[in-house]
PDB file of C-alpha atoms in Angstrom:
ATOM      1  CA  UNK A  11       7.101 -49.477 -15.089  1.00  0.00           C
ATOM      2  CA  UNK A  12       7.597 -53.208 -14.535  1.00  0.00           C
ATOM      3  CA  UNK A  13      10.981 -54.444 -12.985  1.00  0.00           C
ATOM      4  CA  UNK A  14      11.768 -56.125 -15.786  1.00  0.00           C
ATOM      5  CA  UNK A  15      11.702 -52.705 -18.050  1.00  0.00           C
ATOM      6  CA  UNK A  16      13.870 -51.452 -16.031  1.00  0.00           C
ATOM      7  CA  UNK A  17      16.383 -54.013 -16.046  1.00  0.00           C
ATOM      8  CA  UNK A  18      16.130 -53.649 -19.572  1.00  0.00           C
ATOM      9  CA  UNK A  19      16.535 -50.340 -19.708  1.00  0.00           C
ATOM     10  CA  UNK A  20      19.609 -49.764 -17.514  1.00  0.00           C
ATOM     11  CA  UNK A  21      20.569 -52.576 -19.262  1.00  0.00           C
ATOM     12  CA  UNK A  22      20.717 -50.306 -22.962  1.00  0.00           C
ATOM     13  CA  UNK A  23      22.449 -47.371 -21.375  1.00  0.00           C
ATOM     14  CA  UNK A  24      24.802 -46.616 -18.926  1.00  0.00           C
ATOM     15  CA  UNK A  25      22.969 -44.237 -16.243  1.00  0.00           C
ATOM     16  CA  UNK A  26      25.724 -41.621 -15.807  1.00  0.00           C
ATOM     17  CA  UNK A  27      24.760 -41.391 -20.255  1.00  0.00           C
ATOM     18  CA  UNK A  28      21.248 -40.964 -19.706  1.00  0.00           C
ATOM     19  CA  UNK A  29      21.522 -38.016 -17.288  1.00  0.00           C
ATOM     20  CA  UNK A  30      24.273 -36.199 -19.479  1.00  0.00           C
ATOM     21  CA  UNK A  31      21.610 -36.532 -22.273  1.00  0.00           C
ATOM     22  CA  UNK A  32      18.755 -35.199 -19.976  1.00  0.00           C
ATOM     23  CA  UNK A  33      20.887 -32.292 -19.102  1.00  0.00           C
ATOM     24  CA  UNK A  34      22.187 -31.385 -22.816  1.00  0.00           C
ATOM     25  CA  UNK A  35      18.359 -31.332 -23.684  1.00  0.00           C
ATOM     26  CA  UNK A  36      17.163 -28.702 -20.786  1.00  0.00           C
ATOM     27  CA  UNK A  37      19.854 -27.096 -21.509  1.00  0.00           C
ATOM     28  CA  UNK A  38      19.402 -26.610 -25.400  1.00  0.00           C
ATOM     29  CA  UNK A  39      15.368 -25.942 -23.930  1.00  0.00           C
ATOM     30  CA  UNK A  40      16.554 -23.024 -22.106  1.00  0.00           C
ATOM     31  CA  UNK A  41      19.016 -21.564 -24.584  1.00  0.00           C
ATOM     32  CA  UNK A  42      16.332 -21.638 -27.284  1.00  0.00           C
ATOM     33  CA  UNK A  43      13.711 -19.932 -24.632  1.00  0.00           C
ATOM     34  CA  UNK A  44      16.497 -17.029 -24.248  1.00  0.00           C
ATOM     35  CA  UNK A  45      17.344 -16.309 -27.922  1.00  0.00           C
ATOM     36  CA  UNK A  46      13.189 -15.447 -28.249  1.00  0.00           C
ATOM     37  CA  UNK A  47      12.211 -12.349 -28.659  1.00  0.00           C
ATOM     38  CA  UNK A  48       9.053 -11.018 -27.312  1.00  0.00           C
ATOM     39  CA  UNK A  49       6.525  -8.166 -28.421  1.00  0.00           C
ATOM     40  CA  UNK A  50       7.296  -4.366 -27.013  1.00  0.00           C
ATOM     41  CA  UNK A  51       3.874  -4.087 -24.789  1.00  0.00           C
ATOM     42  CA  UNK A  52       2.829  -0.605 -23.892  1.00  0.00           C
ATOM     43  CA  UNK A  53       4.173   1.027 -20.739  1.00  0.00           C
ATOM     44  CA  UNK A  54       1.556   1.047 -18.337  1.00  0.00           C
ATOM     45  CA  UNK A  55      -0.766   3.229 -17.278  1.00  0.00           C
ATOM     46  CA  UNK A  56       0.603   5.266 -14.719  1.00  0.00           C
ATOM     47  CA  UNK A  57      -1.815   5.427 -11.267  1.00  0.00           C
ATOM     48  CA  UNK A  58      -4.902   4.335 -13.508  1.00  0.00           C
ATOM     49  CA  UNK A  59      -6.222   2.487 -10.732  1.00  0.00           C
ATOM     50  CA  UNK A  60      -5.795   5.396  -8.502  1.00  0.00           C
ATOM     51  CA  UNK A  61      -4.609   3.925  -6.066  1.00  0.00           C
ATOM     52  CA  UNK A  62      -2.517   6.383  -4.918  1.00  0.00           C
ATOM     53  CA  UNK A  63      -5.969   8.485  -3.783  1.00  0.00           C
ATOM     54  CA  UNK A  64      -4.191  11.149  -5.724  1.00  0.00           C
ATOM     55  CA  UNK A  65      -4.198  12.435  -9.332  1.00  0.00           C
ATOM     56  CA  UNK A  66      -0.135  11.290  -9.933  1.00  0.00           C
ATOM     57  CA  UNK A  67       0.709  10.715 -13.179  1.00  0.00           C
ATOM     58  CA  UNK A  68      -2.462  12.496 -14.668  1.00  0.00           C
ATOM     59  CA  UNK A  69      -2.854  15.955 -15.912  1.00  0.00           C
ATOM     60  CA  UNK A  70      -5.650  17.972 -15.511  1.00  0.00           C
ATOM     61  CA  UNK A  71      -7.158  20.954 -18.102  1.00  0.00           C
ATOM     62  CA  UNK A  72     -10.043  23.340 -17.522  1.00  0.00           C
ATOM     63  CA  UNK A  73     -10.974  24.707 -20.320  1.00  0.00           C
ATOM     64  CA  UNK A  74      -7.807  24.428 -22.363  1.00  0.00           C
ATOM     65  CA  UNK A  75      -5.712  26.382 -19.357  1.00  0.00           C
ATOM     66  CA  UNK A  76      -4.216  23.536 -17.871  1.00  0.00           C
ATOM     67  CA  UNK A  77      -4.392  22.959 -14.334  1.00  0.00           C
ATOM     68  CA  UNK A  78      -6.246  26.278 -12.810  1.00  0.00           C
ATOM     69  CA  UNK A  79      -9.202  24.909 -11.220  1.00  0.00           C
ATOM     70  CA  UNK A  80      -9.230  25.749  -7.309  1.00  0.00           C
ATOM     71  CA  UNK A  81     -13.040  24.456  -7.248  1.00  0.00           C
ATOM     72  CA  UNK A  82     -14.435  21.126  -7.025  1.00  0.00           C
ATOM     73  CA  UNK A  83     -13.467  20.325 -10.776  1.00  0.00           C
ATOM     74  CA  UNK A  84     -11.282  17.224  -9.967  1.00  0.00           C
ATOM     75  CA  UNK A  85     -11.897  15.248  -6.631  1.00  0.00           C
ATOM     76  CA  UNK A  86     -10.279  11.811  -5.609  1.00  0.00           C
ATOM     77  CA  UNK A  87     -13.653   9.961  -4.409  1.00  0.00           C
ATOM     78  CA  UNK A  88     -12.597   7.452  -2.103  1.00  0.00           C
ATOM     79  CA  UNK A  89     -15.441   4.529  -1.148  1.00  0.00           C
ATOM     80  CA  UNK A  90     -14.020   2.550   1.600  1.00  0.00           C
ATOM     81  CA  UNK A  91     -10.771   2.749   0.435  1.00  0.00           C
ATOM     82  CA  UNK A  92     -10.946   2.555  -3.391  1.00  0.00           C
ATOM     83  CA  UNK A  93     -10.155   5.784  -5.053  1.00  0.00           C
ATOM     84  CA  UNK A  94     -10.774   7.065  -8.020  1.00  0.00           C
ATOM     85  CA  UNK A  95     -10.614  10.158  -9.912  1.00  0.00           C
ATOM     86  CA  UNK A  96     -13.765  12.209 -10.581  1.00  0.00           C
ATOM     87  CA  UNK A  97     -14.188  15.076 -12.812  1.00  0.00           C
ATOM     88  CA  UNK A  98     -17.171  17.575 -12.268  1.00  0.00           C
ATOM     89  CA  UNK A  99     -18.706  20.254 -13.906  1.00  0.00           C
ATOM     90  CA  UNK A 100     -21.904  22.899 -14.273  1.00  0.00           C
ATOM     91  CA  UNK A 101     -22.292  23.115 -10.541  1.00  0.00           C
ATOM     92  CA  UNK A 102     -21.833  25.679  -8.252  1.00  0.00           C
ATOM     93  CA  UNK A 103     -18.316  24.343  -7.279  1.00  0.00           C
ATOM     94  CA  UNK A 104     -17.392  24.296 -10.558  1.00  0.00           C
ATOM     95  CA  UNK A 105     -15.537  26.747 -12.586  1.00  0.00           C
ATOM     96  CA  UNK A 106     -15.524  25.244 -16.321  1.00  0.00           C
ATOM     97  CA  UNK A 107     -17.246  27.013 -18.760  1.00  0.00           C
ATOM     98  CA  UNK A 108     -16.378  24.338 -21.841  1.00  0.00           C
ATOM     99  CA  UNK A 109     -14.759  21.610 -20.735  1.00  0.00           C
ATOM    100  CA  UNK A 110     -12.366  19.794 -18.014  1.00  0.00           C
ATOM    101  CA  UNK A 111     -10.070  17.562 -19.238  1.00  0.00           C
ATOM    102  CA  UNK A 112      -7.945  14.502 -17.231  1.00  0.00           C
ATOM    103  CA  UNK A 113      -4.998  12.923 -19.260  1.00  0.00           C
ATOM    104  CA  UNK A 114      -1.714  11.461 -19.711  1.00  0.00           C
ATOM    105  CA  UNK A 115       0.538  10.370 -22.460  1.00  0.00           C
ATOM    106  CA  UNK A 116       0.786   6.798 -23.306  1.00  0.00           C
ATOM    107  CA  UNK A 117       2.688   4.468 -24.765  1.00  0.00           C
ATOM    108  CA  UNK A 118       0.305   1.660 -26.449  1.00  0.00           C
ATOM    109  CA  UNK A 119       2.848  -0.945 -27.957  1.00  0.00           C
ATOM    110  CA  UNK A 120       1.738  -4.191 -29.249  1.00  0.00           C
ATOM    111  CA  UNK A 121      -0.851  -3.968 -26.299  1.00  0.00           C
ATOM    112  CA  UNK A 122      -4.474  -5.063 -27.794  1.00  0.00           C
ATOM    113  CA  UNK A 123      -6.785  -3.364 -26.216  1.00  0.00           C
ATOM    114  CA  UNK A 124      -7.392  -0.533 -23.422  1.00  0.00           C
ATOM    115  CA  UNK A 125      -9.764  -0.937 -19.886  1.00  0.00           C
ATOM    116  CA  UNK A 126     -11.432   1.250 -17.799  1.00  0.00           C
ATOM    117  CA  UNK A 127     -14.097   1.668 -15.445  1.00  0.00           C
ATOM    118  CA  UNK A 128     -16.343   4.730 -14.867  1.00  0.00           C
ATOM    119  CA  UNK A 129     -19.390   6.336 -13.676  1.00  0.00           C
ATOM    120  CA  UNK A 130     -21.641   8.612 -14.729  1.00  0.00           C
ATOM    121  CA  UNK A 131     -24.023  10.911 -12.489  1.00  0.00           C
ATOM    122  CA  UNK A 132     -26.291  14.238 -12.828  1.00  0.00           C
ATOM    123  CA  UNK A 133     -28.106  15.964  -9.955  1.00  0.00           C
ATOM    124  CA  UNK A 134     -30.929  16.257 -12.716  1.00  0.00           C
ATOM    125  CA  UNK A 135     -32.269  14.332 -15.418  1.00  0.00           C
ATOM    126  CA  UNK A 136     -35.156  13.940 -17.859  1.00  0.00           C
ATOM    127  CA  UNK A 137     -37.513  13.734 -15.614  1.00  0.00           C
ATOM    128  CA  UNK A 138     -36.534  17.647 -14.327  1.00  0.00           C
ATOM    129  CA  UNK A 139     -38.255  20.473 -16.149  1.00  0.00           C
ATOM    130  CA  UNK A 140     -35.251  22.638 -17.991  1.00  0.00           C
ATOM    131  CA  UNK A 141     -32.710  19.491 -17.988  1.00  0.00           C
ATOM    132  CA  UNK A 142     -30.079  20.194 -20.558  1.00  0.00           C
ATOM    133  CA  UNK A 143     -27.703  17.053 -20.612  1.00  0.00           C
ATOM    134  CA  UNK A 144     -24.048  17.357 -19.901  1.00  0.00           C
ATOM    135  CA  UNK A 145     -21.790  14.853 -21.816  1.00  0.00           C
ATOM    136  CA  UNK A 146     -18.557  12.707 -21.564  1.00  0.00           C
ATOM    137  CA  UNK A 147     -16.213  12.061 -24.379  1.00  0.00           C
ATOM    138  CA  UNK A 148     -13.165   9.617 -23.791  1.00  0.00           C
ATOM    139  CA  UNK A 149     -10.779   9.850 -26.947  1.00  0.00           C
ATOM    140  CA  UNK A 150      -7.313   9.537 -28.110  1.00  0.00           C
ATOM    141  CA  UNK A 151      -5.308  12.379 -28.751  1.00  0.00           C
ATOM    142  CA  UNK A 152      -2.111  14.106 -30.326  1.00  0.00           C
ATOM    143  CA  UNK A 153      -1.906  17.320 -29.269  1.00  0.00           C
ATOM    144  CA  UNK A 154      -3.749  18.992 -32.097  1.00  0.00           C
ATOM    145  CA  UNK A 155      -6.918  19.253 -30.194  1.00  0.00           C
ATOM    146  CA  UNK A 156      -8.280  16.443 -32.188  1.00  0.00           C
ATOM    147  CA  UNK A 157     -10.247  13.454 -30.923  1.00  0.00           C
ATOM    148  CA  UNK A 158      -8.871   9.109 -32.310  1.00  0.00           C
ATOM    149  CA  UNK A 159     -10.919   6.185 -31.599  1.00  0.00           C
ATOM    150  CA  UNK A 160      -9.255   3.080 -31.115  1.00  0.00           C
ATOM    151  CA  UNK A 161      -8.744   2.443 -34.434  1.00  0.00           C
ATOM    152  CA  UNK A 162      -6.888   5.352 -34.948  1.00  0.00           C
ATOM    153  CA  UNK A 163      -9.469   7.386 -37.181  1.00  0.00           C
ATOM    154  CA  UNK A 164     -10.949  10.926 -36.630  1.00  0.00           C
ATOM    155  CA  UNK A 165     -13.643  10.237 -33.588  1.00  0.00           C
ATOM    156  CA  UNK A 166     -14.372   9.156 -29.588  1.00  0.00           C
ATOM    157  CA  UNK A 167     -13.801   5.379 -28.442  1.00  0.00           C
ATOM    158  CA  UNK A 168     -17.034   6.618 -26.365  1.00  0.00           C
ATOM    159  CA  UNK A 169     -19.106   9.743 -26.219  1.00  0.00           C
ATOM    160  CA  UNK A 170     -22.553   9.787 -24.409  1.00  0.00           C
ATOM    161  CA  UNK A 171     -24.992  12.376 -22.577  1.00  0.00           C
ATOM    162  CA  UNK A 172     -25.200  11.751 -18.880  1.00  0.00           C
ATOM    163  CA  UNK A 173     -29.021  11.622 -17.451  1.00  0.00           C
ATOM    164  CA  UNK A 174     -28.857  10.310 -14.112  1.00  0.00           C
ATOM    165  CA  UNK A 175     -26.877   7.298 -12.838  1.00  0.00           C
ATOM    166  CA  UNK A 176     -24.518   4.691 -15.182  1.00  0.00           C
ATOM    167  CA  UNK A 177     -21.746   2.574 -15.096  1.00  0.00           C
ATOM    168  CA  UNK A 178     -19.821   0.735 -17.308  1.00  0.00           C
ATOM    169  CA  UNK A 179     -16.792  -1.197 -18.274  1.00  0.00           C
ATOM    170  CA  UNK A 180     -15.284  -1.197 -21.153  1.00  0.00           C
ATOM    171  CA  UNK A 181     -12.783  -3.632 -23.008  1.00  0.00           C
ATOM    172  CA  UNK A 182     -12.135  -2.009 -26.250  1.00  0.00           C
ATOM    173  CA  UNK A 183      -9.419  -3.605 -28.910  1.00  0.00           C
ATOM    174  CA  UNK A 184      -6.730  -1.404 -30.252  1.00  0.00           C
ATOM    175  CA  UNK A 185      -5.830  -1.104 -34.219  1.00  0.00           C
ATOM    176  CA  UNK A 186      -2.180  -1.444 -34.826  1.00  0.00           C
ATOM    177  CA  UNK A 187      -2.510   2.454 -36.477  1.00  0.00           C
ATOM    178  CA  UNK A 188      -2.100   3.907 -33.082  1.00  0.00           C
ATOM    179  CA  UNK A 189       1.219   2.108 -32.698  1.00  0.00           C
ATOM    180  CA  UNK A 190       2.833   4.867 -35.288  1.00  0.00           C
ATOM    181  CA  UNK A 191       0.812   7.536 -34.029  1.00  0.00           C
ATOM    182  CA  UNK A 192       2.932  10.177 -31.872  1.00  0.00           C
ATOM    183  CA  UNK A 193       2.567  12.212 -28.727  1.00  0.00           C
ATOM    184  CA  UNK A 194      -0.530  10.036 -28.226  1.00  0.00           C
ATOM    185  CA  UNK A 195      -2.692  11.016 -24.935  1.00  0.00           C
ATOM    186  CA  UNK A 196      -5.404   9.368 -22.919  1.00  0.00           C
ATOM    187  CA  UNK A 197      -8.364  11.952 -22.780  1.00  0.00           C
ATOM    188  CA  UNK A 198     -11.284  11.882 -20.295  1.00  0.00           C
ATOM    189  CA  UNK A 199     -12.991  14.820 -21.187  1.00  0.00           C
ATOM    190  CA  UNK A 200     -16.258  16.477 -19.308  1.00  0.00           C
ATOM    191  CA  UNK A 201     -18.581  19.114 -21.167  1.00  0.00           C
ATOM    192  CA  UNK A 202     -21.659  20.835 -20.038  1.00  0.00           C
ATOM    193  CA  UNK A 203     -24.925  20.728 -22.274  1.00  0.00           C
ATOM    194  CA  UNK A 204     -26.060  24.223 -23.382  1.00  0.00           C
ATOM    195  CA  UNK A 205     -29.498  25.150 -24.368  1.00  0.00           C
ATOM    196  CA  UNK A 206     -30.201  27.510 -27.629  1.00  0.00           C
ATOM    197  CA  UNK A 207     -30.256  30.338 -24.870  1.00  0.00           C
ATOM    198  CA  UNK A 208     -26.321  29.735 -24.435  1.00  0.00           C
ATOM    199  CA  UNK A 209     -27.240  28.603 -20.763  1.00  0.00           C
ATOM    200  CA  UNK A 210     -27.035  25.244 -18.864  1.00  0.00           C
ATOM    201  CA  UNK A 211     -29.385  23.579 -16.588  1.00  0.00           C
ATOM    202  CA  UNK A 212     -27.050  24.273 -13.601  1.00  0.00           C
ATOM    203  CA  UNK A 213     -27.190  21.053 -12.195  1.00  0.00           C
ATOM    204  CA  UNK A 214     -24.359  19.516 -11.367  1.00  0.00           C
ATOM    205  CA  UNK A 215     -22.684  16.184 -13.463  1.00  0.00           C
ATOM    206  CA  UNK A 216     -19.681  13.955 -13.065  1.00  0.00           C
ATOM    207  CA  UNK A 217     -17.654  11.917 -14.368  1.00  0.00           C
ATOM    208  CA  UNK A 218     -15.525   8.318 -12.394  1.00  0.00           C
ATOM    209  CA  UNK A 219     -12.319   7.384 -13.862  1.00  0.00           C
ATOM    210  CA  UNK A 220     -11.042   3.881 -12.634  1.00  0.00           C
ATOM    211  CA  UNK A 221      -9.071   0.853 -13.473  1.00  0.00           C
ATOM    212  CA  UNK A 222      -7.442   2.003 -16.414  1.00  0.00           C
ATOM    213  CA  UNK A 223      -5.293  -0.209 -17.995  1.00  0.00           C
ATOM    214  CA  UNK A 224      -3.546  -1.275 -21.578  1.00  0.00           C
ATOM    215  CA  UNK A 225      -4.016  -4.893 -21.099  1.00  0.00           C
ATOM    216  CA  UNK A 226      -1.482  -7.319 -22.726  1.00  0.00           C
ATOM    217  CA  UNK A 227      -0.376 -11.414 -22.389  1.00  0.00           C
ATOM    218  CA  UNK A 228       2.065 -12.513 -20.331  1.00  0.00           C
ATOM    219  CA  UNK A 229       3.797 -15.430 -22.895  1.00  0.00           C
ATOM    220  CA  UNK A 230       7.304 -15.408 -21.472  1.00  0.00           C
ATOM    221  CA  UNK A 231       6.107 -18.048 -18.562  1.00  0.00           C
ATOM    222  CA  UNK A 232       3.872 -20.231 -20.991  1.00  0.00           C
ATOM    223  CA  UNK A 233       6.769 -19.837 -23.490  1.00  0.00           C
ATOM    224  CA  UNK A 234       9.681 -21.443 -21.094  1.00  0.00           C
ATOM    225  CA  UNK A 235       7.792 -23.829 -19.809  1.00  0.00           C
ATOM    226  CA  UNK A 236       6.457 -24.966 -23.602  1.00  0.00           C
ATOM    227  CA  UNK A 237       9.990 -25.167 -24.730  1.00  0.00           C
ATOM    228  CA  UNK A 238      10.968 -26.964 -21.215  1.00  0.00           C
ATOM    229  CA  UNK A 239       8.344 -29.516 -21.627  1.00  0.00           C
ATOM    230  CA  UNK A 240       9.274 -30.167 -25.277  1.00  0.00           C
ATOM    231  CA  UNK A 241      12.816 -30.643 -24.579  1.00  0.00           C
ATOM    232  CA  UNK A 242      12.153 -33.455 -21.815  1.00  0.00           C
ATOM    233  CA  UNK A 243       9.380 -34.524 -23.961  1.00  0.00           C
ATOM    234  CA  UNK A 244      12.514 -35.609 -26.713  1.00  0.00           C
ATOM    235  CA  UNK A 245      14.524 -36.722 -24.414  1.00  0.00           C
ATOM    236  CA  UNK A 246      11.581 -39.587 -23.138  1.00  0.00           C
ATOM    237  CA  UNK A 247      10.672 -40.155 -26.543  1.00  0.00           C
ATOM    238  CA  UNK A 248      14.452 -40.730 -27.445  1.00  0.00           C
ATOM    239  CA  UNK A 249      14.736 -43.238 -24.057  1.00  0.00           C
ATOM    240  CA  UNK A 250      11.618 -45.506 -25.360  1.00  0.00           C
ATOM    241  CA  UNK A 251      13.361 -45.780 -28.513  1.00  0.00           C
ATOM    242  CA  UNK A 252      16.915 -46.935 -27.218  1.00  0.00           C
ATOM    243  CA  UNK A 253      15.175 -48.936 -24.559  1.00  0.00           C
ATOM    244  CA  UNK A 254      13.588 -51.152 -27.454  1.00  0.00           C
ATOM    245  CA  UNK A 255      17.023 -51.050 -28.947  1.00  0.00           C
ATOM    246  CA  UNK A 256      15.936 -49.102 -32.123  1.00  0.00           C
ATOM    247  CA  UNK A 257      18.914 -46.462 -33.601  1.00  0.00           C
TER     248      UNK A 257
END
């Protein structure tokens, strides 16, 4: 700004004016930025990252019992100091006959969409003569027994055989239907493939849990400072115009 601007401009307005003005308009910034009201996100997930090395805030069900298993059906795995939760089953540590189960209630909100990490692994695979695949299922539920997917219908949000080694991680977007749904759970869920004989293959498959998360936007930072910046953005736009002398 030249020196003769400014002469002109201190010239328009008193200077004690100008900062009463600048004031009044952060202020009427921050008073609208209060009187918003912002979606109800889910609660989070409790421990989903496991960090804890522990199984707080989960539950744990073998074969619709609850929590009986004194075997190796649930195991913190901890790789050089990240835990996670792994479920096993159709070994000889294992006592499951149909299924183990790791859970907790949740709370989804306006949140749009659920995380989570997790591995897969089977001491045998195709390639073994007699290999029967076990299977994983993760799922919404209600406490009927039955299985939502994320968009709140009849089904799993994944369910796949396990033949060896996989990873993945998963993003998956969340239909507003599960907002009115209640007692809604979190279900991991581990079941052993049985041949036509009623027997399994006996070798041993798991499941990883990690990094679960309902996933939502922080706005109320980006909000403020929007409503800020527009404020002071009127206030300039209101000092060009007196400093040209316009009403």
């Amino acid at each position: 700004m030249t020196g003769g601007r400014v002469g002109e401009l201190l010239s328009s307005k008193p200077i004690n004016q100008e900062i009463t003005k600048m004031k009044a308009n952060i202020c009427a910034s921050l008073l609208l930025t209060a009187v918003i009201t912002l979606p109800a996100f889910g609660a989070p997930i409790t421990n989903g990252d496991f960090d804890s090395c522990t199984f707080d805030g989960w539950q744990k069900d073998t074969d619709g019992w609850g929590d009986i298993s004194v075997g190796q059906d649930f195991v913190v795995t901890n790789a050089a100091g990240n835990c996670a939760g792994t479920l096993q089953i159709d070994g000889t540590g294992t006592e499951a006959f149909f299924a183990n189960t790791l859970f907790q209630s949740i709370d989804i909100g306006s949140a749009p969409s659920l995380s989570f990490d997790i591995t897969i692994d089977s001491l045998l695979n195709s390639s073994a003569s007699g290999f029967i695949a076990d299977y994983f299922v993760v799922a919404f539920g209600d406490g009927s027994g039955a299985f939502y997917n994320a968009d709140g219908q009849l089904g799993t949000i994944i369910e796949q055989q396990i033949n060896g080694l996989a990873s993945f991680s998963l993003n998956i977007m969340l239909s507003e239907a599960l907002r009115s749904m209640a007692n809604l759970t979190l279900e991991f869920q581990l079941l052993p493939g049985v041949g036509i004989d009623g027997f399994t293959d006996g070798g041993l498959s798991s499941l990883t849990v990690d990094n679960v998360a309902l996933n939502t936007f922080d706005v109320t930072a980006p909000t403020t400072l929007f409503l800020i910046s527009s404020g002071l953005l009127a206030l300039s736009l209101r000092r060009r115009k007196n400093s040209r002398g316009d009403v």
